CSV table of C-alpha atoms in Angstrom, one decimal:
chain,number,residue,atom,x,y,z
Q,1,MET,CA,-17.2,12.3,-27.7
Q,2,SER,CA,-15.0,11.0,-30.7
Q,3,LEU,CA,-16.0,8.6,-33.0
Q,4,LEU,CA,-14.8,5.6,-31.5
Q,5,ASP,CA,-14.9,5.9,-27.8
Q,6,LYS,CA,-18.3,4.0,-27.9
Q,7,PHE,CA,-15.6,1.2,-28.4
Q,8,GLU,CA,-14.0,1.2,-24.3
Q,9,ALA,CA,-17.4,-0.4,-23.6
Q,10,LEU,CA,-16.5,-3.3,-25.7
Q,11,ARG,CA,-13.8,-3.2,-24.4
Q,12,ARG,CA,-14.6,-3.7,-21.2
Q,13,LEU,CA,-17.5,-6.4,-22.3
Q,14,GLN,CA,-15.0,-8.1,-24.1
Q,15,THR,CA,-12.9,-8.5,-20.6
Q,16,ALA,CA,-15.3,-10.0,-19.2
Q,17,LEU,CA,-17.0,-11.6,-20.9
Q,18,ALA,CA,-13.1,-14.0,-20.7
Q,19,GLU,CA,-13.7,-13.7,-16.7
Q,20,GLY,CA,-13.6,-17.2,-15.1
Q,21,THR,CA,-12.1,-18.8,-18.0
Q,22,SER,CA,-9.4,-20.7,-19.1
Q,23,VAL,CA,-10.3,-20.6,-22.5
Q,24,PRO,CA,-12.1,-17.3,-24.3
Q,25,ALA,CA,-16.0,-18.6,-24.5
Q,26,VAL,CA,-17.2,-16.3,-26.7
Q,27,ALA,CA,-15.1,-16.5,-30.0
Q,28,THR,CA,-12.9,-20.2,-28.9
Q,29,PRO,CA,-10.4,-20.2,-31.0
Q,30,MET,CA,-10.8,-23.9,-32.6
Q,31,ASP,CA,-7.6,-24.5,-33.8
Q,32,GLU,CA,-8.2,-28.3,-35.5
Q,33,VAL,CA,-11.2,-29.8,-36.3
Q,34,HIS,CA,-10.1,-33.5,-36.5
Q,35,SER,CA,-14.1,-34.9,-36.8
Q,36,ALA,CA,-18.2,-33.3,-36.7
Q,37,ARG,CA,-17.2,-35.0,-33.0
Q,38,GLU,CA,-13.8,-33.6,-32.0
Q,39,ALA,CA,-11.9,-30.1,-32.3
Q,40,THR,CA,-9.0,-28.9,-30.7
Q,41,VAL,CA,-8.5,-25.9,-28.7
Q,42,LYS,CA,-5.3,-24.5,-26.9
Q,43,GLY,CA,-3.4,-28.4,-27.5
Q,44,ARG,CA,-6.3,-30.1,-25.7
Q,45,ARG,CA,-8.6,-32.4,-28.0
Q,46,LEU,CA,-12.5,-31.8,-27.1
Q,47,LEU,CA,-15.5,-33.3,-28.1
Q,48,LEU,CA,-18.1,-31.0,-29.8
Q,49,ALA,CA,-21.2,-29.9,-28.0
Q,50,GLY,CA,-21.8,-26.7,-28.8
Q,51,SER,CA,-21.8,-26.6,-32.4
Q,52,ASN,CA,-25.0,-26.7,-34.9
Q,53,ASN,CA,-23.8,-29.4,-36.7
Q,54,TYR,CA,-27.0,-31.3,-35.4
Q,55,LEU,CA,-26.8,-34.5,-38.9
Q,56,GLY,CA,-22.7,-34.8,-38.4
Q,57,LEU,CA,-22.3,-33.9,-41.9
Q,58,THR,CA,-19.6,-31.5,-42.2
Q,59,PHE,CA,-17.1,-33.9,-42.4
Q,60,ASP,CA,-19.6,-36.8,-44.8
Q,61,GLU,CA,-17.7,-38.7,-47.1
Q,62,ALA,CA,-20.2,-37.7,-49.7
Q,63,CYS,CA,-20.4,-34.5,-48.7
Q,64,ARG,CA,-16.8,-33.6,-49.2
Q,65,ALA,CA,-16.5,-35.5,-51.9
Q,66,ALA,CA,-18.5,-33.6,-54.2
Q,67,ALA,CA,-17.2,-30.7,-52.8
Q,68,ILE,CA,-14.2,-30.8,-54.7
Q,69,ASP,CA,-15.2,-32.5,-57.8
Q,70,ALA,CA,-16.9,-29.0,-57.7
Q,71,ILE,CA,-13.6,-27.6,-57.3
Q,72,GLU,CA,-12.2,-29.4,-59.6
Q,73,LYS,CA,-14.7,-28.6,-62.7
Q,74,TYR,CA,-16.4,-24.8,-61.2
Q,75,GLY,CA,-12.8,-23.6,-59.4
Q,76,THR,CA,-12.9,-22.0,-55.9
Q,77,GLY,CA,-14.9,-19.3,-55.9
Q,78,SER,CA,-18.5,-18.2,-58.0
Q,79,THR,CA,-16.7,-14.6,-59.5
Q,80,GLY,CA,-20.0,-12.6,-58.4
Q,81,SER,CA,-23.9,-11.8,-57.8
Q,82,ARG,CA,-26.4,-14.2,-59.1
Q,83,MET,CA,-27.4,-11.1,-60.5
Q,84,ALA,CA,-24.2,-11.2,-62.7
Q,85,SER,CA,-21.4,-13.9,-63.5
Q,86,GLY,CA,-21.7,-16.0,-60.2
Q,87,ASN,CA,-25.4,-18.2,-61.3
Q,88,TYR,CA,-24.0,-21.7,-61.7
Q,89,ALA,CA,-25.9,-24.4,-62.5
Q,90,GLY,CA,-25.3,-25.8,-59.2
Q,91,HIS,CA,-27.1,-22.7,-57.6
Q,92,ARG,CA,-29.9,-23.1,-59.8
Q,93,GLY,CA,-30.3,-26.5,-59.4
Q,94,LEU,CA,-29.8,-26.7,-55.5
Q,95,GLU,CA,-32.9,-24.1,-55.3
Q,96,ARG,CA,-35.0,-26.4,-57.5
Q,97,ALA,CA,-34.2,-29.0,-55.0
Q,98,LEU,CA,-35.0,-27.6,-51.7
Q,99,ALA,CA,-38.2,-26.0,-54.0
Q,100,ASP,CA,-38.9,-29.9,-54.9
Q,101,ALA,CA,-38.5,-31.1,-51.7
Q,102,PHE,CA,-41.4,-29.4,-50.4
Q,103,GLY,CA,-43.6,-29.4,-54.4
Q,104,TRP,CA,-42.8,-25.6,-53.6
Q,105,PRO,CA,-42.9,-23.4,-57.1
Q,106,ALA,CA,-39.8,-21.5,-55.7
Q,107,GLY,CA,-36.9,-21.0,-53.3
Q,108,ILE,CA,-33.9,-19.0,-53.7
Q,109,VAL,CA,-30.9,-19.7,-51.8
Q,110,PHE,CA,-28.6,-17.2,-50.3
Q,111,SER,CA,-25.0,-16.8,-49.7
Q,112,THR,CA,-25.2,-17.2,-45.4
Q,113,GLY,CA,-28.5,-18.2,-43.2
Q,114,TYR,CA,-28.2,-14.5,-42.1
Q,115,GLN,CA,-28.9,-13.3,-45.6
Q,116,ALA,CA,-31.5,-15.6,-46.2
Q,117,ASN,CA,-33.4,-13.7,-43.6
Q,118,LEU,CA,-32.0,-10.0,-44.4
Q,119,GLY,CA,-33.1,-10.7,-47.8
Q,120,THR,CA,-36.4,-12.5,-47.6
Q,121,LEU,CA,-37.8,-10.2,-44.8
Q,122,SER,CA,-37.0,-6.7,-46.6
Q,123,ALA,CA,-37.8,-7.4,-49.9
Q,124,LEU,CA,-41.9,-9.7,-49.2
Q,125,ALA,CA,-42.7,-5.9,-46.7
Q,126,GLY,CA,-42.4,-2.8,-47.6
Q,127,VAL,CA,-44.3,0.9,-46.9
Q,128,GLY,CA,-47.7,0.1,-46.0
Q,129,ASP,CA,-46.6,-3.1,-44.6
Q,130,TYR,CA,-46.2,-4.8,-41.4
Q,131,LEU,CA,-44.1,-7.2,-39.4
Q,132,ILE,CA,-45.1,-9.0,-36.7
Q,133,VAL,CA,-42.2,-10.9,-35.0
Q,134,ASP,CA,-42.1,-12.9,-32.0
Q,135,ALA,CA,-39.5,-10.5,-30.3
Q,136,ASP,CA,-37.5,-13.1,-29.4
Q,137,SER,CA,-36.3,-14.2,-32.4
Q,138,HIS,CA,-32.6,-14.1,-33.8
Q,139,ALA,CA,-30.6,-11.2,-34.7
Q,140,SER,CA,-31.4,-11.5,-38.5
Q,141,ILE,CA,-35.0,-11.2,-38.2
Q,142,HIS,CA,-34.4,-8.2,-36.4
Q,143,ASP,CA,-32.7,-6.8,-38.6
Q,144,GLY,CA,-33.7,-7.9,-41.6
Q,145,CYS,CA,-36.8,-6.1,-40.2
Q,146,ARG,CA,-35.2,-2.7,-39.9
Q,147,LEU,CA,-34.2,-2.8,-44.0
Q,148,SER,CA,-37.6,-3.3,-44.6
Q,149,ALA,CA,-39.5,-0.3,-45.1
Q,150,ALA,CA,-42.7,-2.0,-43.6
Q,151,SER,CA,-43.5,-1.2,-40.2
Q,152,THR,CA,-42.3,-4.1,-37.4
Q,153,ILE,CA,-44.4,-4.6,-34.7
Q,154,ARG,CA,-43.3,-7.5,-32.1
Q,155,PHE,CA,-45.2,-9.7,-29.8
Q,156,ARG,CA,-44.3,-11.3,-26.4
Q,157,HIS,CA,-42.3,-14.7,-27.0
Q,158,ASN,CA,-44.1,-17.3,-28.1
Q,159,ASP,CA,-47.3,-16.1,-27.1
Q,160,PRO,CA,-50.6,-16.8,-29.7
Q,161,GLU,CA,-52.6,-14.8,-27.9
Q,162,ASN,CA,-50.2,-11.8,-27.5
Q,163,LEU,CA,-49.7,-11.7,-31.7
Q,164,ASP,CA,-54.0,-12.5,-32.0
Q,165,ARG,CA,-54.6,-8.7,-30.2
Q,166,ARG,CA,-51.6,-7.2,-32.4
Q,167,LEU,CA,-53.2,-8.4,-35.7
Q,168,ALA,CA,-56.8,-8.0,-34.0
Q,169,ARG,CA,-55.8,-4.3,-33.8
Q,170,LEU,CA,-55.1,-4.3,-37.5
Q,171,GLY,CA,-58.1,-4.9,-38.4
Q,172,PRO,CA,-58.1,-5.6,-42.2
Q,173,ALA,CA,-54.6,-4.0,-42.3
Q,174,ALA,CA,-54.2,-7.8,-41.0
Q,175,GLU,CA,-53.8,-8.9,-44.7
Q,176,ARG,CA,-51.0,-7.2,-45.2
Q,177,ALA,CA,-49.0,-8.4,-42.5
Q,178,LEU,CA,-46.2,-10.6,-42.1
Q,179,ILE,CA,-45.8,-12.3,-38.9
Q,180,VAL,CA,-41.9,-14.0,-38.9
Q,181,VAL,CA,-41.1,-16.5,-36.3
Q,182,GLU,CA,-38.3,-19.6,-35.4
Q,183,ALA,CA,-40.0,-23.1,-35.1
Q,184,LEU,CA,-37.1,-23.8,-32.9
Q,185,TYR,CA,-35.5,-20.9,-30.8
Q,186,SER,CA,-31.6,-21.5,-31.3
Q,187,THR,CA,-31.1,-19.8,-27.1
Q,188,LEU,CA,-33.4,-21.8,-24.7
Q,189,GLY,CA,-34.3,-24.6,-27.7
Q,190,ASP,CA,-37.7,-24.3,-27.3
Q,191,ARG,CA,-40.4,-24.8,-29.9
Q,192,ALA,CA,-42.5,-21.8,-31.4
Q,193,PRO,CA,-46.3,-22.8,-30.8
Q,194,LEU,CA,-47.2,-22.6,-34.6
Q,195,THR,CA,-50.3,-24.8,-34.7
Q,196,GLU,CA,-51.9,-21.5,-32.9
Q,197,ILE,CA,-50.2,-19.1,-35.0
Q,198,ALA,CA,-51.1,-21.3,-38.1
Q,199,GLU,CA,-54.7,-20.7,-36.6
Q,200,ILE,CA,-54.5,-17.2,-35.9
Q,201,LYS,CA,-53.0,-16.3,-39.5
Q,202,ALA,CA,-55.6,-17.6,-41.4
Q,203,ARG,CA,-58.0,-16.1,-38.9
Q,204,HIS,CA,-56.8,-12.8,-40.4
Q,205,GLY,CA,-55.8,-13.3,-43.5
Q,206,ALA,CA,-52.2,-12.6,-42.8
Q,207,TRP,CA,-48.8,-14.1,-44.2
Q,208,LEU,CA,-46.9,-16.4,-41.9
Q,209,ILE,CA,-42.8,-16.9,-42.9
Q,210,VAL,CA,-41.0,-19.4,-40.4
Q,211,ASP,CA,-37.6,-20.0,-40.0
Q,212,GLU,CA,-36.4,-24.0,-39.6
Q,213,ALA,CA,-33.1,-22.4,-39.0
Q,214,HIS,CA,-32.5,-25.5,-36.1
Q,215,SER,CA,-35.4,-27.0,-36.8
Q,216,PHE,CA,-34.5,-28.3,-41.1
Q,217,GLY,CA,-33.2,-31.6,-41.8
Q,218,LEU,CA,-35.0,-32.3,-38.0
Q,219,PHE,CA,-38.5,-32.7,-37.5
Q,220,GLY,CA,-40.9,-34.5,-39.9
Q,221,ALA,CA,-41.1,-37.5,-42.1
Q,222,ARG,CA,-38.6,-36.4,-44.9
Q,223,GLY,CA,-36.8,-34.2,-42.1
Q,224,LEU,CA,-38.4,-30.7,-43.7
Q,225,GLY,CA,-38.5,-28.7,-40.3
Q,226,LEU,CA,-41.5,-29.0,-37.6
Q,227,CYS,CA,-44.1,-27.0,-40.0
Q,228,GLU,CA,-44.3,-30.6,-41.9
Q,229,GLU,CA,-44.3,-32.3,-39.6
Q,230,LEU,CA,-47.2,-30.8,-37.9
Q,231,GLY,CA,-49.3,-31.3,-41.0
Q,232,LEU,CA,-48.7,-27.0,-41.2
Q,233,LEU,CA,-46.8,-27.0,-45.4
Q,234,ASP,CA,-50.1,-26.5,-47.1
Q,235,THR,CA,-50.7,-22.9,-44.0
Q,236,VAL,CA,-47.1,-21.5,-43.9
Q,237,ASP,CA,-46.4,-19.2,-46.8
Q,238,PHE,CA,-42.2,-19.3,-47.1
Q,239,ILE,CA,-39.9,-21.4,-44.9
Q,240,VAL,CA,-36.7,-20.4,-44.3
Q,241,GLY,CA,-33.5,-22.0,-43.6
Q,242,THR,CA,-30.3,-22.7,-43.5
Q,243,PHE,CA,-27.0,-24.4,-44.7
Q,244,SER,CA,-24.6,-24.0,-41.7
Q,245,LYS,CA,-26.6,-26.4,-39.7
Q,246,SER,CA,-28.4,-29.7,-40.7
Q,247,LEU,CA,-26.5,-29.5,-43.6
Q,248,GLY,CA,-23.0,-29.2,-43.1
Q,249,GLY,CA,-23.0,-25.7,-45.3
Q,250,VAL,CA,-22.4,-22.8,-45.1
Q,251,GLY,CA,-25.4,-20.3,-46.7
Q,252,GLY,CA,-29.5,-20.0,-46.8
Q,253,PHE,CA,-32.1,-20.8,-48.5
Q,254,CYS,CA,-35.8,-19.5,-48.5
Q,255,VAL,CA,-39.1,-21.3,-50.1
Q,256,SER,CA,-42.5,-20.5,-50.8
Q,257,ARG,CA,-46.2,-22.1,-52.4
Q,258,HIS,CA,-46.4,-18.5,-53.7
Q,259,PRO,CA,-45.0,-18.6,-57.6
Q,260,GLN,CA,-44.2,-14.6,-57.2
Q,261,PHE,CA,-41.7,-15.6,-54.3
Q,262,ASP,CA,-39.3,-15.9,-57.1
Q,263,LEU,CA,-39.6,-11.8,-58.7
Q,264,LEU,CA,-38.0,-11.7,-55.5
Q,265,ARG,CA,-34.4,-12.0,-56.7
Q,266,MET,CA,-35.8,-8.9,-58.4
Q,267,ALA,CA,-35.5,-6.6,-55.5
Q,268,SER,CA,-33.5,-8.5,-52.9
Q,269,ARG,CA,-30.6,-6.3,-52.5
Q,270,PRO,CA,-28.8,-8.8,-49.4
Q,271,TYR,CA,-30.0,-11.1,-52.4
Q,272,ILE,CA,-28.1,-9.1,-55.3
Q,273,PHE,CA,-25.7,-7.0,-54.1
Q,274,THR,CA,-23.6,-9.9,-52.5
Q,275,ALA,CA,-21.5,-12.5,-54.1
Q,276,SER,CA,-23.0,-15.9,-54.6
Q,277,PRO,CA,-21.8,-19.3,-52.6
Q,278,ALA,CA,-18.5,-21.4,-53.6
Q,279,PRO,CA,-19.4,-24.1,-56.3
Q,280,ALA,CA,-17.7,-26.3,-53.1
Q,281,VAL,CA,-20.2,-25.4,-51.4
Q,282,ILE,CA,-23.4,-25.8,-52.8
Q,283,ALA,CA,-22.2,-29.3,-54.1
Q,284,SER,CA,-21.6,-30.9,-50.3
Q,285,THR,CA,-25.5,-29.4,-49.7
Q,286,HIS,CA,-26.6,-30.8,-52.5
Q,287,GLN,CA,-25.1,-33.9,-51.4
Q,288,ALA,CA,-26.2,-33.5,-48.0
Q,289,LEU,CA,-29.8,-32.5,-48.9
Q,290,ARG,CA,-30.6,-35.6,-50.6
Q,291,ARG,CA,-28.6,-37.4,-47.5
Q,292,VAL,CA,-31.6,-35.5,-45.5
Q,293,LEU,CA,-34.0,-36.3,-47.9
Q,294,ALA,CA,-32.7,-40.1,-48.6
Q,295,ALA,CA,-33.2,-41.6,-45.0
Q,296,ASP,CA,-34.1,-40.4,-41.7
Q,297,ASP,CA,-31.2,-42.6,-39.7
Q,298,LEU,CA,-29.7,-39.7,-38.5
Q,299,ARG,CA,-32.3,-37.7,-37.1
Q,300,ALA,CA,-33.4,-41.4,-35.3
Q,301,ARG,CA,-29.8,-41.3,-33.7
Q,302,LEU,CA,-30.1,-37.2,-32.8
Q,303,TRP,CA,-33.6,-37.9,-31.0
Q,304,ARG,CA,-32.6,-40.6,-28.9
Q,305,HIS,CA,-29.5,-38.8,-28.0
Q,306,ALA,CA,-31.6,-36.3,-27.1
Q,307,ASN,CA,-34.7,-38.0,-25.6
Q,308,ARG,CA,-31.8,-39.5,-23.4
Q,309,LEU,CA,-30.1,-35.8,-22.3
Q,310,TYR,CA,-33.0,-34.6,-21.5
Q,311,ALA,CA,-34.6,-37.1,-19.2
Q,312,GLU,CA,-31.6,-37.9,-18.0
Q,313,LEU,CA,-31.3,-34.1,-16.7
Q,314,GLU,CA,-34.0,-33.5,-15.5
Q,315,ARG,CA,-32.8,-36.7,-13.6
Q,316,LEU,CA,-30.3,-34.4,-12.5
Q,317,GLY,CA,-32.4,-31.5,-11.0
Q,318,TYR,CA,-31.5,-29.4,-13.7
Q,319,ARG,CA,-33.1,-26.3,-15.1
Q,320,LEU,CA,-33.7,-26.8,-18.7
Q,321,GLY,CA,-34.7,-23.4,-21.3
Q,322,THR,CA,-37.7,-26.2,-22.0
Q,323,ASN,CA,-39.0,-29.3,-21.4
Q,324,VAL,CA,-39.6,-30.6,-24.2
Q,325,PRO,CA,-36.9,-32.6,-25.8
Q,326,GLY,CA,-34.8,-31.5,-29.1
Q,327,PRO,CA,-31.2,-30.9,-30.0
Q,328,ILE,CA,-30.7,-27.9,-28.1
Q,329,ALA,CA,-30.3,-28.0,-24.6
Q,330,ALA,CA,-29.9,-25.2,-22.7
Q,331,LEU,CA,-29.2,-25.2,-18.8
Q,332,VAL,CA,-30.1,-22.0,-17.2
Q,333,PHE,CA,-28.5,-20.4,-14.2
Q,334,GLU,CA,-29.6,-17.7,-12.0
Q,335,THR,CA,-26.2,-16.4,-11.8
Q,336,ARG,CA,-23.5,-15.9,-14.7
Q,337,GLU,CA,-21.3,-16.9,-11.9
Q,338,ALA,CA,-22.8,-20.9,-12.0
Q,339,ALA,CA,-23.0,-20.7,-15.5
Q,340,VAL,CA,-19.2,-19.7,-16.1
Q,341,ALA,CA,-19.0,-22.4,-14.1
Q,342,HIS,CA,-20.2,-24.9,-15.8
Q,343,TRP,CA,-19.1,-24.2,-18.9
Q,344,GLN,CA,-15.5,-24.6,-17.5
Q,345,GLY,CA,-15.9,-27.5,-15.4
Q,346,LEU,CA,-17.7,-29.1,-19.0
Q,347,LEU,CA,-14.5,-28.0,-21.0
Q,348,ASP,CA,-12.1,-29.4,-18.2
Q,349,SER,CA,-13.4,-32.8,-18.7
Q,350,GLY,CA,-12.7,-32.2,-22.4
Q,351,ILE,CA,-16.3,-31.3,-23.4
Q,352,TYR,CA,-16.6,-27.4,-25.5
Q,353,THR,CA,-20.7,-26.2,-25.1
Q,354,ASN,CA,-21.6,-22.9,-26.0
Q,355,LEU,CA,-21.7,-20.3,-23.0
Q,356,MET,CA,-24.9,-17.6,-23.1
Q,357,VAL,CA,-24.9,-14.9,-20.5
Q,358,PRO,CA,-26.7,-11.5,-21.0
Q,359,PRO,CA,-27.2,-9.1,-23.0
Q,360,ALA,CA,-26.7,-11.8,-25.7
Q,361,THR,CA,-29.5,-14.0,-24.3
Q,362,PRO,CA,-33.2,-12.8,-23.7
Q,363,SER,CA,-34.9,-12.2,-20.1
Q,364,SER,CA,-30.9,-12.2,-18.6
Q,365,LEU,CA,-30.9,-15.8,-18.3
Q,366,SER,CA,-27.5,-17.1,-18.2
Q,367,VAL,CA,-27.3,-20.1,-20.1
Q,368,VAL,CA,-24.9,-23.1,-20.8
Q,369,ARG,CA,-25.9,-24.7,-24.2
Q,370,ILE,CA,-25.5,-28.3,-25.2
Q,371,SER,CA,-26.2,-28.9,-29.2
Q,372,LEU,CA,-26.0,-32.3,-29.5
Q,373,SER,CA,-25.5,-34.2,-33.5
Q,374,ALA,CA,-26.2,-37.2,-34.9
Q,375,ALA,CA,-22.1,-37.8,-34.6
Q,376,HIS,CA,-22.3,-38.3,-31.3
Q,377,THR,CA,-21.8,-41.4,-29.7
Q,378,ASP,CA,-23.6,-42.7,-27.3
Q,379,GLU,CA,-20.5,-43.2,-24.8
Q,380,ASP,CA,-19.9,-39.3,-25.5
Q,381,VAL,CA,-23.9,-38.3,-24.3
Q,382,THR,CA,-23.0,-40.9,-21.4
Q,383,ARG,CA,-19.6,-38.0,-20.7
Q,384,ILE,CA,-21.6,-35.3,-21.3
Q,385,LEU,CA,-24.1,-36.3,-18.1
Q,386,GLN,CA,-21.3,-38.0,-16.0
Q,387,CYS,CA,-19.7,-34.5,-16.1
Q,388,LEU,CA,-22.9,-32.7,-15.3
Q,389,GLU,CA,-23.8,-34.9,-12.8
Q,390,ALA,CA,-20.3,-34.8,-11.3
Q,391,LEU,CA,-20.9,-30.9,-11.1
Q,392,ALA,CA,-24.3,-30.9,-10.0
Q,393,ARG,CA,-22.8,-33.0,-7.0
Q,394,PRO,CA,-19.5,-31.6,-6.0
Q,395,GLY,CA,-17.9,-33.9,-4.6
Q,396,ASP,CA,-20.8,-37.0,-4.1
Q,397,GLY,CA,-20.8,-40.5,-6.0
Q,398,VAL,CA,-21.4,-40.1,-9.3
Q,399,SER,CA,-22.5,-43.9,-10.1
Q,400,ASP,CA,-24.2,-44.3,-7.2
Q,401,ALA,CA,-27.0,-42.3,-7.7
Q,402,ARG,CA,-27.5,-43.3,-11.5
Q,403,GLY,CA,-31.0,-44.0,-12.1
Q,404,ARG,CA,-32.2,-43.4,-8.5
Q,405,HIS,CA,-35.0,-41.0,-7.9
Q,406,THR,CA,-34.2,-39.6,-4.9
Q,407,SER,CA,-35.1,-36.4,-3.9
Q,408,SER,CA,-31.8,-35.6,-2.4
Q,409,LEU,CA,-30.8,-35.5,-6.0
Q,410,ILE,CA,-33.3,-33.2,-7.1
Q,411,GLN,CA,-32.5,-30.8,-3.9
Q,412,ALA,CA,-28.5,-30.6,-4.2
Q,413,PRO,CA,-28.0,-28.8,-7.5
Q,414,ALA,CA,-30.5,-26.2,-6.5
Q,415,ARG,CA,-27.3,-23.8,-4.8
Q,416,VAL,CA,-26.6,-23.3,-8.6
Q,417,MET,CA,-29.8,-23.8,-10.3
Q,418,SER,CA,-33.3,-23.5,-9.6
H,1,MET,CA,-57.7,9.2,-29.6
H,2,ARG,CA,-55.6,9.4,-26.6
H,3,ASP,CA,-54.5,12.6,-25.5
H,4,ARG,CA,-51.0,13.3,-24.4
H,5,ALA,CA,-52.0,12.9,-20.5
H,6,THR,CA,-52.9,9.6,-20.9
H,7,VAL,CA,-50.3,8.0,-23.1
H,8,ALA,CA,-47.9,10.8,-20.3
H,9,LYS,CA,-49.0,8.3,-17.9
H,10,ALA,CA,-49.2,4.9,-19.6
H,11,ILE,CA,-44.9,5.7,-20.2
H,12,ARG,CA,-44.3,6.9,-17.2
H,13,GLU,CA,-46.7,3.8,-15.5
H,14,ALA,CA,-43.7,1.8,-18.2
H,15,LEU,CA,-40.6,3.0,-16.9
H,16,ASP,CA,-41.7,2.6,-13.5
H,17,VAL,CA,-42.3,-1.1,-14.1
H,18,VAL,CA,-39.7,-2.1,-16.2
H,19,ARG,CA,-37.0,0.3,-14.6
H,20,ASP,CA,-35.9,-1.3,-11.2
H,21,ASP,CA,-33.8,2.1,-10.1
H,22,GLY,CA,-36.7,4.5,-9.4
H,23,ALA,CA,-34.9,7.2,-10.6
H,24,PRO,CA,-37.6,11.0,-11.8
H,25,ILE,CA,-37.9,10.8,-15.3
H,26,ASP,CA,-36.6,13.5,-17.0
H,27,PRO,CA,-38.8,14.2,-20.1
H,28,GLU,CA,-36.6,15.8,-21.7
H,29,GLY,CA,-33.7,13.7,-21.2
H,30,GLU,CA,-32.5,10.1,-22.4
H,31,LEU,CA,-34.5,7.2,-21.1
H,32,GLY,CA,-31.3,5.5,-21.5
H,33,LEU,CA,-32.8,2.0,-21.4
H,34,ASP,CA,-30.7,-1.3,-22.5
H,35,SER,CA,-32.3,-2.9,-25.5
H,36,THR,CA,-34.0,-5.5,-23.0
H,37,GLN,CA,-35.3,-3.1,-21.3
H,38,ALA,CA,-36.9,-0.9,-24.1
H,39,MET,CA,-38.5,-4.3,-25.8
H,40,GLU,CA,-40.1,-4.5,-22.2
H,41,LEU,CA,-41.6,-0.7,-21.9
H,42,ILE,CA,-43.3,-1.2,-25.1
H,43,MET,CA,-45.3,-4.3,-24.8
H,44,GLU,CA,-45.8,-2.4,-20.9
H,45,ILE,CA,-47.2,0.9,-22.6
H,46,GLU,CA,-48.9,-1.5,-25.6
H,47,GLU,CA,-50.9,-3.1,-22.7
H,48,ARG,CA,-52.1,-0.3,-21.1
H,49,LEU,CA,-53.0,2.2,-24.0
H,50,ASP,CA,-54.3,-0.8,-26.2
H,51,VAL,CA,-52.4,0.2,-28.9
H,52,SER,CA,-49.8,-1.9,-31.6
H,53,ILE,CA,-46.1,0.8,-31.0
H,54,PRO,CA,-44.2,-0.7,-33.8
H,55,VAL,CA,-40.4,-0.9,-33.4
H,56,GLU,CA,-39.2,2.2,-35.1
H,57,THR,CA,-41.3,4.5,-32.6
H,58,LEU,CA,-39.0,3.9,-30.5
H,59,ALA,CA,-36.0,3.9,-32.4
H,60,ASP,CA,-36.7,7.7,-33.0
H,61,ALA,CA,-37.6,8.2,-29.7
H,62,ARG,CA,-34.8,8.8,-27.1
H,63,THR,CA,-37.1,11.5,-24.7
H,64,PHE,CA,-40.1,11.2,-22.7
H,65,ASP,CA,-41.6,13.5,-24.6
H,66,GLN,CA,-40.1,12.2,-27.6
H,67,LEU,CA,-41.8,9.1,-26.8
H,68,CYS,CA,-44.9,10.1,-26.2
H,69,ALA,CA,-45.3,13.0,-29.5
H,70,GLY,CA,-44.2,9.3,-31.8
H,71,ILE,CA,-47.0,7.6,-29.7
H,72,LEU,CA,-49.6,10.2,-30.9
H,73,ARG,CA,-48.4,10.3,-34.0
H,74,LEU,CA,-50.0,6.9,-34.7
H,75,ASP,CA,-53.3,8.0,-34.2
H,76,SER,CA,-53.1,10.5,-37.2
């Protein structure tokens, strides 16, 4: 078999993924982006309900102004690694601001969210250490474990008892174990049982890192994430986050209550051997962070949308990835065909969402993922719901059924959902 | 300490759970699992043997025999 023969399987996968949709559901070509709400795809203006733009800050006026000002002052690129010429005042200022927000001594910025996990996990855990990882973690976490010289042990997704057993087997070596979890899992929108995990961590004397990629800016009194909301900032050792979701930029970070964490810069290859983020993205991200910390109006609007969407979808009989409302609503389908039909149906109504099918999903589930944004209006959420109501009950009146808790509403969609 | 027969039995049982084709096991042939099945296989073996199996153990093992040897090495 020659080097490129295995790519034939990928070609077949690419073809299969494109089947049944009028525009590609994977790598959908965004030809123009008009706002945090809308983009044009193949000549059609679509409502964006499948971006990670939870607070809608990509088009925030102050964030844009900060980015433009940084380009004028510092130029377009960063010219090198943080270890060389790319260590600008903006990078250092953002790291200080992130650490200060948590009241912690150390914070490091990475060029992408992917690299934040890669760079943190690979450098924190070395030979003789253990990474105890939730099995459904993001690829960046699994890849960070592969780059590390530590021993990686997976535990069943969101199963504290399963985690407890793995730490118990380690005995005193649990003190060299780093538990790795996400606060909010992006495929199904479900939350980690962080309070239980933190208790287990403390009992075994292990360490805990929480990836708040999809929860930073959305949870907690100050928007610092689910750990803040649950009162766990005194227990968790490291928090990872990304700039590309609630903060409307690109990049990632890790903060820690341990001052030694700052020395990770000397060891982390994904931090050292890459160009630092561009000045513009650092400036807009810093402004977005100020915006998140200054007021809770944006996350309050997001939560209003989330609570409404979850309540209505449940009423319509849709099976969701979780029953606990959040910024991600994952519609779970029995078959790939049903998921594709719903994704296409939403698109036909001018709504862009995410289609996720095996092998990219846990437990071989087929999912249509809706991601909400504070930039959405109440009318946008209504539009999404009306479309899903029509899709759930083909040929039936929509307005007729609104608000009625009749059994027909629950039973009708069972044809495609369970 | 586990002996080879115990480990082999656990892997065989776990393979029966994870694979649905019921194909006979070739000790020297490729296990032929996708990444989800491989993860599930490890979890099933772990529960049967009450042992934690690092991800690297499976990554290094392409066949039944190699996986068996990798798990036995965990005790050493």
